[in-house]
Coordinates of C-alpha atoms in Angstrom, one line a residue:
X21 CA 0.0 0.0 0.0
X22 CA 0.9 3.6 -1.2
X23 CA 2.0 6.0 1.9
X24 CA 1.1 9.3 1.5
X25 CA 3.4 12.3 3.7
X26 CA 0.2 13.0 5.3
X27 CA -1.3 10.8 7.8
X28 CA -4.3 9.6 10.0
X29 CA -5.0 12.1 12.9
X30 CA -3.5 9.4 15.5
X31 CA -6.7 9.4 17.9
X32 CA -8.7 7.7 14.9
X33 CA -5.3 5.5 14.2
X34 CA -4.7 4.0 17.7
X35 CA -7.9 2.8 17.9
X36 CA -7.8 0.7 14.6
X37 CA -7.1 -2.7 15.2
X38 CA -6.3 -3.8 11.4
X39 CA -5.7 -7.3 9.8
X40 CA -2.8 -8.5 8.6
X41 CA -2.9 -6.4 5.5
X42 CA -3.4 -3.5 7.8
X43 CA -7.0 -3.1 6.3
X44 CA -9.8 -2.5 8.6
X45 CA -13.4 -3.8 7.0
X46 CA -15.4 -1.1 6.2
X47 CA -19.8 -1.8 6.4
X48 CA -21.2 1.2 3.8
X49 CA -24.9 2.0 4.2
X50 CA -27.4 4.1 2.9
X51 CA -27.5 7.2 5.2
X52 CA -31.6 8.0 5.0
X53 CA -32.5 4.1 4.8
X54 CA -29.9 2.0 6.7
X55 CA -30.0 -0.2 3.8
X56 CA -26.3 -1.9 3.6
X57 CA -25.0 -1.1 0.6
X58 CA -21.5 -3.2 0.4
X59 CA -18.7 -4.2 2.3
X60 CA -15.0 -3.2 1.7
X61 CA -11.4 -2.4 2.7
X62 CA -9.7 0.8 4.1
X63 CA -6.3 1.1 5.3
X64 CA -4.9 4.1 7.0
X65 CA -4.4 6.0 3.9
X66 CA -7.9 5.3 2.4
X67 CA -9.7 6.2 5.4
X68 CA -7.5 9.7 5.9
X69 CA -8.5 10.4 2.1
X70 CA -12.2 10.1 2.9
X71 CA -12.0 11.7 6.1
X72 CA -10.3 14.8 4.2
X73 CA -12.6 15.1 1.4
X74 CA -15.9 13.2 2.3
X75 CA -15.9 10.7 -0.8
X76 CA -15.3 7.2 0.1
X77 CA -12.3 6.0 -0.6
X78 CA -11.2 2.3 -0.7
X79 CA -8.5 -0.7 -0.9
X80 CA -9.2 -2.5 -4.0
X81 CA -7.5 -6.0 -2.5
X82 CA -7.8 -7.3 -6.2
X83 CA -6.1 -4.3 -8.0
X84 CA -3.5 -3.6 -5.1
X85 CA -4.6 0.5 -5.2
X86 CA -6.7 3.1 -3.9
X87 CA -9.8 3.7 -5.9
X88 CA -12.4 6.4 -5.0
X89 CA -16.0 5.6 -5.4
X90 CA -17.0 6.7 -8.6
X91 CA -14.3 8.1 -10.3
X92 CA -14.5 5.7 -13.1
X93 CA -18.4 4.9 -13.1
X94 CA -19.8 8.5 -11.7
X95 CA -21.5 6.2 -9.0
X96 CA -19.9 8.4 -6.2
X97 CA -20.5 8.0 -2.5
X98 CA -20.9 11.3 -0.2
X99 CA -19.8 10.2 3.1
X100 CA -22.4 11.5 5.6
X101 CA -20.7 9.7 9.0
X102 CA -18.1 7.2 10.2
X103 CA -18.5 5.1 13.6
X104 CA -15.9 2.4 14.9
X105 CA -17.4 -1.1 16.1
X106 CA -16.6 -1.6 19.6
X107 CA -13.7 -3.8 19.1
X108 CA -12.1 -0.9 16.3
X109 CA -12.0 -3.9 13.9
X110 CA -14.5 -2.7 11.3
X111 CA -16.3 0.8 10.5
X112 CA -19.9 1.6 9.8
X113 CA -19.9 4.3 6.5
X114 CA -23.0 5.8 6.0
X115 CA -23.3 7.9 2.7
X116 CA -25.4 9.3 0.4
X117 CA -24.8 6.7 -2.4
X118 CA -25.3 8.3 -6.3
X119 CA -26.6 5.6 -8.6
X120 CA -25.2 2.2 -8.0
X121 CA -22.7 0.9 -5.3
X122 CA -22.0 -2.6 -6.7
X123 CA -19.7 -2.8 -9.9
X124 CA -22.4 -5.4 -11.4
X125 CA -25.0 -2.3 -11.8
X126 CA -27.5 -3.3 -8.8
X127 CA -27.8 -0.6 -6.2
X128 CA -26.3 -3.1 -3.5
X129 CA -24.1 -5.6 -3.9
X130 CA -26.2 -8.2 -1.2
X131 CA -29.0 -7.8 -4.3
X132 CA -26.1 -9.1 -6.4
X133 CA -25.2 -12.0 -4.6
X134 CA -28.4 -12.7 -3.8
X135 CA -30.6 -14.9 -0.8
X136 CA -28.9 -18.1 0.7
X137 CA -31.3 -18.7 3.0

């Protein structure tokens, strides 16, 4: 992962408790409906970059990089608020999601994947 000369304020960064990539999982919902919109993967970086300018940025585990929320597809996310689990092991992103939040086109990716039970 990229390091930028800029950093996480260190009261948000001592409470992370990250995997072994150093990612923290990251639970994105709809801010006016709860609905959950996707799961993904912030490291330190990622989370200061959304922090700074309220677009959700991510860890793309796959592509080894940072990718910001619509930049490629338009299908940006306006982050609205950030709370840490209990543990500091996982965030809870609420946004105000523009158009759809899974790369298959469905407005969440749990429609995508669909019902197991």
């Amino acid at each position: 992962m990229k390091r930028s000369a800029e950093s996480l304020d260190p009261r948000i960064a001592q409470r992370l408790k990250r995997n072994e990539q150093g990612l923290v999982a990251v639970i994105v919902q709809q801010y006016d409906t709860d609905e959950v919109l996707m799961l993904a993967w912030m490291d330190d970086e990622a989370l200061r970059r959304t922090l700074e300018s309220r677009r959700a940025t991510y860890w793309s585990r796959s592509r080894q990089e940072y990718w910001r929320k619509g930049d490629t597809s338009g299908h940006v996310q306006h982050v609205k608020s950030i709370q840490i689990d209990c543990d500091g092991d996982a965030l809870l992103m609420k946004v105000d999601q523009i158009g759809a939040a899974c790369h298959t086109g469905t407005h969440s990716c749990f429609e995508a994947g669909g019902t197991i039970q």
